[in-house]
Tab-separated table of C-alpha atoms and ligand atoms in Angstrom:
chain	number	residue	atom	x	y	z
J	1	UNK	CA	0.000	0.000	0.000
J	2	UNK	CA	0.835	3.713	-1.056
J	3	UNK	CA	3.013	5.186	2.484
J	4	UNK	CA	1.347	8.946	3.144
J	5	UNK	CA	4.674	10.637	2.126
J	6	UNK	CA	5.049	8.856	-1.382
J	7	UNK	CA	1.268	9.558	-1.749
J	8	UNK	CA	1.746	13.429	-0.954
J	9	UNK	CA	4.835	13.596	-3.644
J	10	UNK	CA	2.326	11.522	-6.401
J	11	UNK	CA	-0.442	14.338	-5.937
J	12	UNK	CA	1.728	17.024	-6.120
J	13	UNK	CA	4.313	15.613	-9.366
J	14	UNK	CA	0.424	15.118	-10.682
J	15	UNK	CA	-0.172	18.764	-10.207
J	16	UNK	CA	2.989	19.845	-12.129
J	17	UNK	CA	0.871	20.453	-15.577
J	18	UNK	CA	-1.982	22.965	-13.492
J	19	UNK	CA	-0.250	24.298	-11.116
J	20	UNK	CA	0.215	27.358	-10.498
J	21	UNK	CA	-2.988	28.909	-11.617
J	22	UNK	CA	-2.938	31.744	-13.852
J	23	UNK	CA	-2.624	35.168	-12.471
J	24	UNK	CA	-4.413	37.936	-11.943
J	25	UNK	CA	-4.237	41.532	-11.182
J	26	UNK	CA	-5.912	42.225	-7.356
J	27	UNK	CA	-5.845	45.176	-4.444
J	28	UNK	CA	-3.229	44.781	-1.632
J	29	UNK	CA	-6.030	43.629	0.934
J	30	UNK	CA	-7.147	40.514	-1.226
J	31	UNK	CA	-3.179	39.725	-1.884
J	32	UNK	CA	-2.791	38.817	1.518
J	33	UNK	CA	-1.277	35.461	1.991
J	34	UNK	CA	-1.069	34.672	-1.529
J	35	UNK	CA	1.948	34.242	-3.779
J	36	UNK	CA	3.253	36.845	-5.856
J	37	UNK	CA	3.011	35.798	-9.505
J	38	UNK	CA	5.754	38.644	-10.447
J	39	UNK	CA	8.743	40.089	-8.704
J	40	UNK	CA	8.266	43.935	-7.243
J	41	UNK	CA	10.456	46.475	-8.449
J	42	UNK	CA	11.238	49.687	-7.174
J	43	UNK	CA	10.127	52.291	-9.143
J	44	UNK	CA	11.787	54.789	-6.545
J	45	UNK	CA	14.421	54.772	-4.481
J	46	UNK	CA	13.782	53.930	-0.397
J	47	UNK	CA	13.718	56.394	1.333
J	48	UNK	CA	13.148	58.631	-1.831
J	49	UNK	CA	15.459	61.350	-0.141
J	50	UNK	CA	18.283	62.093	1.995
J	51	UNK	CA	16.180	62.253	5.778
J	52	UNK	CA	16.573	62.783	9.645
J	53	UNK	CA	16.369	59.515	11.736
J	54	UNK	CA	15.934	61.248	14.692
J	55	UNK	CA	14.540	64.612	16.708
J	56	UNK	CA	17.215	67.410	16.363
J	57	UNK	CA	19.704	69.459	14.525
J	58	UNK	CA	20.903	69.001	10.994
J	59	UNK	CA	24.589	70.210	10.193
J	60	UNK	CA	28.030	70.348	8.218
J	61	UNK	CA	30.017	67.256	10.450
J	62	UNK	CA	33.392	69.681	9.960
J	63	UNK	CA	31.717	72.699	11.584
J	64	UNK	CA	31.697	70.766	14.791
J	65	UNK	CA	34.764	68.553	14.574
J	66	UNK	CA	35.280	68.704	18.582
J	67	UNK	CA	32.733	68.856	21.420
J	68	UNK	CA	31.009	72.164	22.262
J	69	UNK	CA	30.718	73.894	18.676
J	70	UNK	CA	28.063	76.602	18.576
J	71	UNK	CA	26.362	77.293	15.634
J	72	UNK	CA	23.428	79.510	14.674
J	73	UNK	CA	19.730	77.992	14.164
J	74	UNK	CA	18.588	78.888	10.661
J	75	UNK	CA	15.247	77.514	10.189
J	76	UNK	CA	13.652	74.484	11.495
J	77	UNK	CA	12.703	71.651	9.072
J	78	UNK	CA	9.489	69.455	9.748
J	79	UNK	CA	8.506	66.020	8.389
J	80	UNK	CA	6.956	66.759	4.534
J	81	UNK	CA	8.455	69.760	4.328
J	82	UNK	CA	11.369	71.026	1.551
J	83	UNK	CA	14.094	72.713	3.455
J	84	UNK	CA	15.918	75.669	1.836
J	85	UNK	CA	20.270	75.041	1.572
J	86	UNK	CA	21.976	75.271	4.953
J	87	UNK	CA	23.676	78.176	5.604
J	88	UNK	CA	27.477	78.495	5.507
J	89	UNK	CA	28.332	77.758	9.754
J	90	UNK	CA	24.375	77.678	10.079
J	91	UNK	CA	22.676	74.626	11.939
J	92	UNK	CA	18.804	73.661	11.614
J	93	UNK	CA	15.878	72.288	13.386
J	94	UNK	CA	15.136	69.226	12.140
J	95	UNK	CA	12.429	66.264	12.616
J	96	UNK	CA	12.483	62.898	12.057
J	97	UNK	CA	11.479	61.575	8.728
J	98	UNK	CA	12.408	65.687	7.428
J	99	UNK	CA	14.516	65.923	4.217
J	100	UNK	CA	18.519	66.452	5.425
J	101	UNK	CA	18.689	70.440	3.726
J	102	UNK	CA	21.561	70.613	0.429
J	103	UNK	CA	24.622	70.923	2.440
J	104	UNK	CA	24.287	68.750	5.547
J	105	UNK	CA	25.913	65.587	5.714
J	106	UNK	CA	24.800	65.103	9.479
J	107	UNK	CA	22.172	65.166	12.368
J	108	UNK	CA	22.408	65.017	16.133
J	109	UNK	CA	20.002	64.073	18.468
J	110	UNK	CA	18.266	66.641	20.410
J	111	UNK	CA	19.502	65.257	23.926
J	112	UNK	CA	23.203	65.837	22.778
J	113	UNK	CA	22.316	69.500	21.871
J	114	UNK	CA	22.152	72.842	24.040
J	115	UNK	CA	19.241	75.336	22.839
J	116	UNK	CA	20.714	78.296	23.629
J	117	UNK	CA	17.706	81.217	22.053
J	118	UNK	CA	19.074	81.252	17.876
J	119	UNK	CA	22.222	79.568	18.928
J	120	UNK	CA	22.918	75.497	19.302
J	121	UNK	CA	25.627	74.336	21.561
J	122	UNK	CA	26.952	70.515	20.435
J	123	UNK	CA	27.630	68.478	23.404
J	124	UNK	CA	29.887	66.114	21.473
J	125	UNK	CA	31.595	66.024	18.287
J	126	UNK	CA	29.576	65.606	14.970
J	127	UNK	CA	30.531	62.378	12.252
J	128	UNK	CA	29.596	62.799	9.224
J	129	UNK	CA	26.274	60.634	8.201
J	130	UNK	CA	24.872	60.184	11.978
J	131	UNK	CA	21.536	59.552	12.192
J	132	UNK	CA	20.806	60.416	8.442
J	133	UNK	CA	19.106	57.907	6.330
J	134	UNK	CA	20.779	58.704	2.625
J	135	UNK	CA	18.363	58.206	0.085
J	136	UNK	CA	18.167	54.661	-1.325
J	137	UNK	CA	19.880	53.270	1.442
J	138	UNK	CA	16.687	50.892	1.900
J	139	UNK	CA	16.577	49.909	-1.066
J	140	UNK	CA	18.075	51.721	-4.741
J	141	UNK	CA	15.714	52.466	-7.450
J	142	UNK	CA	14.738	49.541	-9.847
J	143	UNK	CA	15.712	46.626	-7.486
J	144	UNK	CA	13.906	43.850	-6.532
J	145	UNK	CA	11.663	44.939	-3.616
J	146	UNK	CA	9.304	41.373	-3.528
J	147	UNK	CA	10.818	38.254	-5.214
J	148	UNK	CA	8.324	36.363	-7.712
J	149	UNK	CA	6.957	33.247	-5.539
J	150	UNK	CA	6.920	35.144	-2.170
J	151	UNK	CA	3.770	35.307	0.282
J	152	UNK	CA	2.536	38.308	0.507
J	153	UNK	CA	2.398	39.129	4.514
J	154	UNK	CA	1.686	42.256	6.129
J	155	UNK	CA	5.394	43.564	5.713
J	156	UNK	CA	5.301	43.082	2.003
J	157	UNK	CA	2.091	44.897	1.814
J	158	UNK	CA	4.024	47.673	3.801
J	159	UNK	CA	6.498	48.008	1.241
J	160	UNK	CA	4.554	47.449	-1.944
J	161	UNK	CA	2.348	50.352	-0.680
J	162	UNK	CA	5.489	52.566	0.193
J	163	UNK	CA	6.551	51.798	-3.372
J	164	UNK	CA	3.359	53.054	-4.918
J	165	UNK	CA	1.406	49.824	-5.488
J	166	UNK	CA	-2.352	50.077	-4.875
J	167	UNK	CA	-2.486	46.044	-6.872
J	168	UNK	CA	-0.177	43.137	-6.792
J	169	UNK	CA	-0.236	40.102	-9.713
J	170	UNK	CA	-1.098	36.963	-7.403
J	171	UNK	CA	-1.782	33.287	-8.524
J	172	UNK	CA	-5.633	33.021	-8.313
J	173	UNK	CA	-7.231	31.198	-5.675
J	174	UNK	CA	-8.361	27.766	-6.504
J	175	UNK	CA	-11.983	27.272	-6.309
J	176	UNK	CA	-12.525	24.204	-4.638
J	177	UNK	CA	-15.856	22.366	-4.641
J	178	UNK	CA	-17.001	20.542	-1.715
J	179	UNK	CA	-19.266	17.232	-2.245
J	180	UNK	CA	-20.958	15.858	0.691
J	181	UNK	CA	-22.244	12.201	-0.489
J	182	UNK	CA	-24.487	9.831	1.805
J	183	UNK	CA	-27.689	8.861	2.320
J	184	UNK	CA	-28.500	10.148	5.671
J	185	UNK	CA	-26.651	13.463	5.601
J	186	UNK	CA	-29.340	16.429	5.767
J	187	UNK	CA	-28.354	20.529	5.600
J	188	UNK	CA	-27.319	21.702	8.735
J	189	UNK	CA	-30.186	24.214	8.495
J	190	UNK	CA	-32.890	21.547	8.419
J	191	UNK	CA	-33.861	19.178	11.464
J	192	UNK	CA	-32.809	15.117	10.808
J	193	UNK	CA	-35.757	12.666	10.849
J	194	UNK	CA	-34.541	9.309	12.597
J	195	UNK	CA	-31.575	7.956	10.694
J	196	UNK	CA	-30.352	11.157	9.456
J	197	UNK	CA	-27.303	13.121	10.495
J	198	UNK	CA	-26.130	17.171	9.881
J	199	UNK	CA	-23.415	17.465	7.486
J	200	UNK	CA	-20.867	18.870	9.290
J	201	UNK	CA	-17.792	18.339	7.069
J	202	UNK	CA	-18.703	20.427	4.184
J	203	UNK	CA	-18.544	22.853	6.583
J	204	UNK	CA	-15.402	21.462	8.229
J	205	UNK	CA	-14.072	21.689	4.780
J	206	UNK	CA	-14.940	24.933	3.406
J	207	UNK	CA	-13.168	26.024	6.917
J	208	UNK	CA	-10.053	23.980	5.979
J	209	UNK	CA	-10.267	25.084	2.369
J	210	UNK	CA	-10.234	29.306	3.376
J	211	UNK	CA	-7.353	28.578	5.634
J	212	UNK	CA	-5.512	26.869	3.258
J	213	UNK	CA	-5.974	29.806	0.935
J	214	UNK	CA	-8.806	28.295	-1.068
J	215	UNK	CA	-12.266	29.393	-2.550
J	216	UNK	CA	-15.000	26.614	-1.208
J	217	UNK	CA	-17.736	26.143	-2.980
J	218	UNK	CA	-20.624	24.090	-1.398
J	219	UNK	CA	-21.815	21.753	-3.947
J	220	UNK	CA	-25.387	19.847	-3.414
J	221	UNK	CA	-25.589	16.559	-1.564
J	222	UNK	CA	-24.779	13.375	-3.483
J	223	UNK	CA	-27.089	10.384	-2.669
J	224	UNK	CA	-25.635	6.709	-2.314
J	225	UNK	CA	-26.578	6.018	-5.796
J	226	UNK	CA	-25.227	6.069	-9.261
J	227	UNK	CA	-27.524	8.819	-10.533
J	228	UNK	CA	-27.247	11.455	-7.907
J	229	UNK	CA	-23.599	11.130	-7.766
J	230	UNK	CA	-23.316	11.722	-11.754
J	231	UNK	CA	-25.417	14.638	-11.425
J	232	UNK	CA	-23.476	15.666	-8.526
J	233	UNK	CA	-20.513	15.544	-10.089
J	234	UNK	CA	-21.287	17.317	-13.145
J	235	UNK	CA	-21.772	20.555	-11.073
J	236	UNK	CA	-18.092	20.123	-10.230
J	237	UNK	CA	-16.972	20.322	-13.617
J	238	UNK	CA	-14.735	22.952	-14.264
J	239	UNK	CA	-13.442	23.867	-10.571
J	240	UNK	CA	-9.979	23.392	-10.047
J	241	UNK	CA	-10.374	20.518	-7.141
J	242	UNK	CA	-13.317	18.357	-6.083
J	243	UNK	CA	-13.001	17.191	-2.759
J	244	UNK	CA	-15.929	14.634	-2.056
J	245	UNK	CA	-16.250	12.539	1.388
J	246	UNK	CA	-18.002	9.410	2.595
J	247	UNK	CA	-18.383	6.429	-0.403
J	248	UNK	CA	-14.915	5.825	-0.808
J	249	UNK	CA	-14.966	2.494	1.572
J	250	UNK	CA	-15.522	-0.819	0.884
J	251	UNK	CA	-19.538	-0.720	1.320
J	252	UNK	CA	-21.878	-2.118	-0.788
J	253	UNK	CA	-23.307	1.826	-0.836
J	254	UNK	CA	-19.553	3.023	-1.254
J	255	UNK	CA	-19.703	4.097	-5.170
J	256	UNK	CA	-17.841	7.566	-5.022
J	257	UNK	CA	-14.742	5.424	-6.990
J	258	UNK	CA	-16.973	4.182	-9.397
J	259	UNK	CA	-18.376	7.158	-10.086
J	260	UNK	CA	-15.651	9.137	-10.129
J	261	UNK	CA	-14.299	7.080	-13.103
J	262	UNK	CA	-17.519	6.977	-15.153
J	263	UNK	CA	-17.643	10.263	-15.093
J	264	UNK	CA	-14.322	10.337	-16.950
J	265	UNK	CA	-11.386	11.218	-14.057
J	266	UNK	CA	-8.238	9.031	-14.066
J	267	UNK	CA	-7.892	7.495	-10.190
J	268	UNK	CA	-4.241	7.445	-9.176
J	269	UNK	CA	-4.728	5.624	-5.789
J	270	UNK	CA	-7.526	5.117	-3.753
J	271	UNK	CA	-5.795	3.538	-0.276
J	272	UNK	CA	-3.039	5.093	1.620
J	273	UNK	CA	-1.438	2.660	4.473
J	274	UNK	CA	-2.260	5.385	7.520
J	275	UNK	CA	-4.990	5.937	10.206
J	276	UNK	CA	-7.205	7.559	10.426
J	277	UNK	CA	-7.821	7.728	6.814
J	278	UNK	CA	-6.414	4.430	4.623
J	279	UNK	CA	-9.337	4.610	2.017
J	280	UNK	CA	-8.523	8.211	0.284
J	281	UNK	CA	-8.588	8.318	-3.860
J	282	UNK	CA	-6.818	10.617	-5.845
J	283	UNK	CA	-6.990	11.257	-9.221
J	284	UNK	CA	-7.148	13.979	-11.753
J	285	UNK	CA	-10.723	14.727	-14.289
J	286	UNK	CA	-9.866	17.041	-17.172
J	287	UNK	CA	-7.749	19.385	-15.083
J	288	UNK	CA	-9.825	19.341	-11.977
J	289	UNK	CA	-7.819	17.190	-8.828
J	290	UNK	CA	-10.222	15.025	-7.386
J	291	UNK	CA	-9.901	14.107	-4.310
J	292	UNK	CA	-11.997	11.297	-2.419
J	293	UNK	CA	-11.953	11.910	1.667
J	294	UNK	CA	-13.855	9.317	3.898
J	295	UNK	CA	-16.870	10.219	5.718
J	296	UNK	CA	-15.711	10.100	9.078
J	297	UNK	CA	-15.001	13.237	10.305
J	298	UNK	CA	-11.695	13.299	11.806
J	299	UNK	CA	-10.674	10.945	8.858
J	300	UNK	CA	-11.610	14.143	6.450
J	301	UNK	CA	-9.916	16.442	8.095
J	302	UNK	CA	-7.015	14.410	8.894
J	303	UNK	CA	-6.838	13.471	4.935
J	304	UNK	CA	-7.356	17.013	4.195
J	305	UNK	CA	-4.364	17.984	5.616
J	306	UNK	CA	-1.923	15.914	4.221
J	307	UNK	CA	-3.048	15.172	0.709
J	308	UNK	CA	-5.627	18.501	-0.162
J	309	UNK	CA	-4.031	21.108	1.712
J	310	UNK	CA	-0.329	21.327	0.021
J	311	UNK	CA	-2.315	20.866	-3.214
J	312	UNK	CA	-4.509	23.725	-3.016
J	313	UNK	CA	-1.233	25.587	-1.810
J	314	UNK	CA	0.757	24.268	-4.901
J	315	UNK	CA	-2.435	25.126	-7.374
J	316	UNK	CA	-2.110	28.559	-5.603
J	317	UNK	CA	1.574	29.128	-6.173
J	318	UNK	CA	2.637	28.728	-2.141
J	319	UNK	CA	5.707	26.616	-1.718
J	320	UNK	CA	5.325	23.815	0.416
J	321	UNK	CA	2.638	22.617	3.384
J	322	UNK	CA	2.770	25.503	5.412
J	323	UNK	CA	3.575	23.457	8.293
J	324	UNK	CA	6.590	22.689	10.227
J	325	UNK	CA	7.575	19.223	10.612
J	326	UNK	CA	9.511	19.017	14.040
J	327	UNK	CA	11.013	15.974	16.257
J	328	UNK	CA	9.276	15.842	19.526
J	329	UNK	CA	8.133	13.335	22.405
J	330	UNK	CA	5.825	11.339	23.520
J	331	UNK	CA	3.760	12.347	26.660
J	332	UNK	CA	2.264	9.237	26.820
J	333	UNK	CA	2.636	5.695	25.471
J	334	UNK	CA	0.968	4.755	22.837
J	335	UNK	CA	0.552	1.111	21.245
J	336	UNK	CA	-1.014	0.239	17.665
J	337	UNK	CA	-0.456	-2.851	15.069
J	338	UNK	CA	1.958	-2.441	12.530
J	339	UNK	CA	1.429	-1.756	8.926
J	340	UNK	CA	-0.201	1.978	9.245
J	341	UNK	CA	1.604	5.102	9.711
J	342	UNK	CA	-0.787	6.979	12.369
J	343	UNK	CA	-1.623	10.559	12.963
J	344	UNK	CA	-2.587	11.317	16.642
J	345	UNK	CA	-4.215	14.523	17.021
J	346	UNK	CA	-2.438	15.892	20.300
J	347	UNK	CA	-1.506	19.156	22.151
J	348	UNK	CA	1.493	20.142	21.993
J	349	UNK	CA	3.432	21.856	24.591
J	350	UNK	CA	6.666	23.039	24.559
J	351	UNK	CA	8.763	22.686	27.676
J	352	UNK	CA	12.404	22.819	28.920
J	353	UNK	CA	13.186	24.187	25.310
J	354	UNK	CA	11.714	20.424	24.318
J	355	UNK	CA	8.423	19.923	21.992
J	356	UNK	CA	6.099	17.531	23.588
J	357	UNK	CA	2.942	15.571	22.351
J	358	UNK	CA	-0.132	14.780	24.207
J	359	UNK	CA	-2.579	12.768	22.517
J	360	UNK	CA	-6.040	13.731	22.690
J	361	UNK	CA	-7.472	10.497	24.846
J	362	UNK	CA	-10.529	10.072	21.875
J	363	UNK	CA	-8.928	9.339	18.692
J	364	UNK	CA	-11.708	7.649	17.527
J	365	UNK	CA	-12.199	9.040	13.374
J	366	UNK	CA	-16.199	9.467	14.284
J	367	UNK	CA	-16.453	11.558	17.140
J	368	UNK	CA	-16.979	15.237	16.330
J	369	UNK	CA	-15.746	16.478	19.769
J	370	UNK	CA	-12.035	15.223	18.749
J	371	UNK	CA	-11.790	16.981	15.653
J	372	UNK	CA	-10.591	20.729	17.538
J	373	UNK	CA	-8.646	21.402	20.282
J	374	UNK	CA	-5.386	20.216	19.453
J	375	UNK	CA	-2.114	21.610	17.886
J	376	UNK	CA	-0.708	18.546	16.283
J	377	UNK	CA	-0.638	15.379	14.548
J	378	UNK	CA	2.002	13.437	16.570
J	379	UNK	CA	2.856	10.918	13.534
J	380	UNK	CA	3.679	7.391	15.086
J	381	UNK	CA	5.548	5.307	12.031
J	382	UNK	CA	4.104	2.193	10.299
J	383	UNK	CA	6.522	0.005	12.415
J	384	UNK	CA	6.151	1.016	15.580
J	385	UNK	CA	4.177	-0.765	18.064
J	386	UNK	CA	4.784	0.186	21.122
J	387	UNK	CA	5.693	3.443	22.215
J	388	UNK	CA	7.218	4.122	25.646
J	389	UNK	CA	6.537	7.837	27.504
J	390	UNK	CA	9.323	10.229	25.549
J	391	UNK	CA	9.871	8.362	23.284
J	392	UNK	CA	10.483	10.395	20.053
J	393	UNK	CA	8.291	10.383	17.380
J	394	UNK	CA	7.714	13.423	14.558
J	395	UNK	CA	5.079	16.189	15.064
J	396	UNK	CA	3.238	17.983	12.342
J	397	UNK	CA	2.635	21.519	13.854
J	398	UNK	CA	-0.635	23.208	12.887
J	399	UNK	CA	-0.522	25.481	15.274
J	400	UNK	CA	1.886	27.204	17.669
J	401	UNK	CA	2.521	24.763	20.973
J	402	UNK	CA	0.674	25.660	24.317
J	403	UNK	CA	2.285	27.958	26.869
J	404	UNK	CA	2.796	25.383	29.454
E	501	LIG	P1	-18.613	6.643	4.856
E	501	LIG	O1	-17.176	7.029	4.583
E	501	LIG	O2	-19.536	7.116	3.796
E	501	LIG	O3	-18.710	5.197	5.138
E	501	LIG	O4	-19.010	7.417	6.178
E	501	LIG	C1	-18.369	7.159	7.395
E	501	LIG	C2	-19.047	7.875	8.531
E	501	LIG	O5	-18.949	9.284	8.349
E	501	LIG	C3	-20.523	7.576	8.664
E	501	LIG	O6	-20.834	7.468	10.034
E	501	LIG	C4	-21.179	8.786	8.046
E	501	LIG	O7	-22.474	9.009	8.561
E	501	LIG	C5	-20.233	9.897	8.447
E	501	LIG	N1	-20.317	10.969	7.491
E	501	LIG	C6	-20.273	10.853	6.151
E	501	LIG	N2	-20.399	12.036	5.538
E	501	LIG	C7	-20.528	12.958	6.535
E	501	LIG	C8	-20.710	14.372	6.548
E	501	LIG	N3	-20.762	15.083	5.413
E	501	LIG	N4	-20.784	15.001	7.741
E	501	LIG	C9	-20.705	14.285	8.882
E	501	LIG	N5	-20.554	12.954	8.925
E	501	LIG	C10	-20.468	12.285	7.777
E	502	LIG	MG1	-21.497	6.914	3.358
């Protein structure tokens, strides 16, 4: 059977001909935490001009070569303002972020300086370029400001804005469409009759999906039968990944494979040896991934993950998982067969400069109460058996560790 790791490489070497999306053009506040289809270049220097890092006086360095030079206040400079040349043996008031006047090649700091009514006494001796910020020093006019491939954070939108940019060229979103199949699943917005059940991953999903940078797209149910799930699936067409959960078993009602295929997509794989989670298709129709997730809900999630998550960040142009993968231990023993690689949701805890695990005590793939509340999947390899307290074992971070 497929091992998780191998299974995450075939998805993504499957993705190579589709991924990244195309561009397009959008405002800095939809950019966020996408991935820059084009470098940024500077279109003007940073900072544009010659200015004051600090609260004080602006001055020739050789008119105050040793401590206690006095020299005459000219005029007093203020941030956005356009300073006239410095006198000859003339000092000026100056602000930070104010342009350095033709002439001075220095500032010093208020607290170093004597007022003394038009005159300013220098405590100490000037150097030429203190505390001025020389034009282009931040970065020189036409150079690479954002590299091509980068996320854009709140930083880069800082300094695409300070460079003039009201839109960034990002890799478009996938749109992602979420198919619920099953027989007794009902809208969450209508009360079950006996047998039935919410669907809660769609919207478990559709969570997963905006985090991971995604566009969900709730798609209507699928029943367990070949008709619904054909019409179901034709709705899909055209999205760049259908993610579909429940049916992919071995049930007599378990068809989403089947269907899948008749409807024309190419299945890669359709087991992975892990837990929760070993029936999980992949496969690719037309140019839409396909992607088939059990029902159970921790199972989805848990599949979602590994296998849809650094897809939809791949179709989007994001490098990698977004996750760290870090060595940590055991806070309790744990004991399964051999043969599946398990994921443990667990807390995770950082202590003694040491990354602990804690798994949750339910791990059971059904229960909805298990699916939150953690910070980890504490990955216990396919060999293992038994696993002593500390023992160390790897630990997929989705969030930062608990204070402990
Ligand atoms: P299946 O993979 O179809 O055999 O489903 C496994 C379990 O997951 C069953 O108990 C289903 O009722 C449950 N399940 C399937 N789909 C959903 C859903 N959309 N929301 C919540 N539970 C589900
Ligand atoms: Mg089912």
């Amino acid at each position: 059977m497929l091992e998780p790791d191998a299974a995450r490489a075939r998805i993504l070497a499957a993705l190579e001909d589709v991924a990244p999306l195309p561009p397009e053009r959008v405002s800095l506040a939809e950019a966020l935490g996408r991935a820059l289809a084009e470098p940024v270049l500077a279109p003007r220097a940073l900072p544009p001009f010659d200015s004051s890092q600090m609260d004080g006086y602006a001055l020739r360095a050789a008119d105050a070569r040793a401590p206690g030079a006095r020299l005459r206040v000219a005029f007093e400079v203020y941030a956005g303002s356009v300073p006239p040349p410095l006198p000859e043996g003339a000092c000026c008031r100056i602000f930070t972020g104010a342009p350095v006047p033709a002439g001075a090649d220095a500032v010093e700091m208020q607290e170093e300086v004597a007022r003394q009514g038009a005159f300013a006494r220098f405590r100490r001796a000037a150097e030429p370029g203190r505390f001025v910020r020389p034009a282009g020093s931040d970065l020189a006019l036409g150079a690479v400001a954002l590299e091509a491939g980068a996320a854009v954070d709140a930083g880069a939108t800082g300094l695409a804005a300070a460079l003039g940019r009201t839109e960034l060229a990002v890799y478009r979103r996938p749109r992602v469409g979420l198919l619920a199949t099953g027989d007794e699943l009902v809208p969450v917005d209508r009360p079950p009759a006996a047998g039935q059940i919410l669907d809660s991953n769609s919207h478990a999903l559709a969570a997963a999906c905006r985090e991971a940078g995604a566009v969900p797209l709730l798609l209507p149910f699928a029943r367990d039968e070949r008709g619904s799930l054909r019409r179901a699936l034709a709705a899909a067409r055209g999205l760049d990944a259908l993610v579909s959960t429940g049916g992919v078993s071995v049930g007599e009602k378990d068809l989403v494979k089947e269907a899948v295929e008749a409807a024309g997509a190419r299945l890669d794989f359709w087991k992975v040896a892990m837990k929760p989670g070993k029936p999980v298709a992949f496969g690719r129709w037309g140019r839409t991934a396909v992607f088939g997730l059990p029902g159970n809900p921790a199972s989805a999630l848990v599949t979602f993950e590994l296998f849809v998550r650094p897809a939809l960040r791949r179709l989007a142009g994001l490098p990698g998982t977004g996750r760290v993968r870090l060595p940590a231990r055991l806070a309790e023993p744990a004991s399964k067969p051999a043969g599946l690689t398990h994921f443990l949701r667990a807390r995770a805890t950082v202590r003694a400069g040491q990354l602990w695990v804690e798994p949750l005590r339910s791990q059971a793939s059904g229960h909805l109460t298990s699916v939150t509340g953690f910070e980890a999947l504490a990955v216990l390899p396919s060999a293992a058996t038994r696993l002593r307290r500390g023992a160390a074992v790897e630990a997929i971070l989705l969030a930062p560790p608990r204070e402990p």
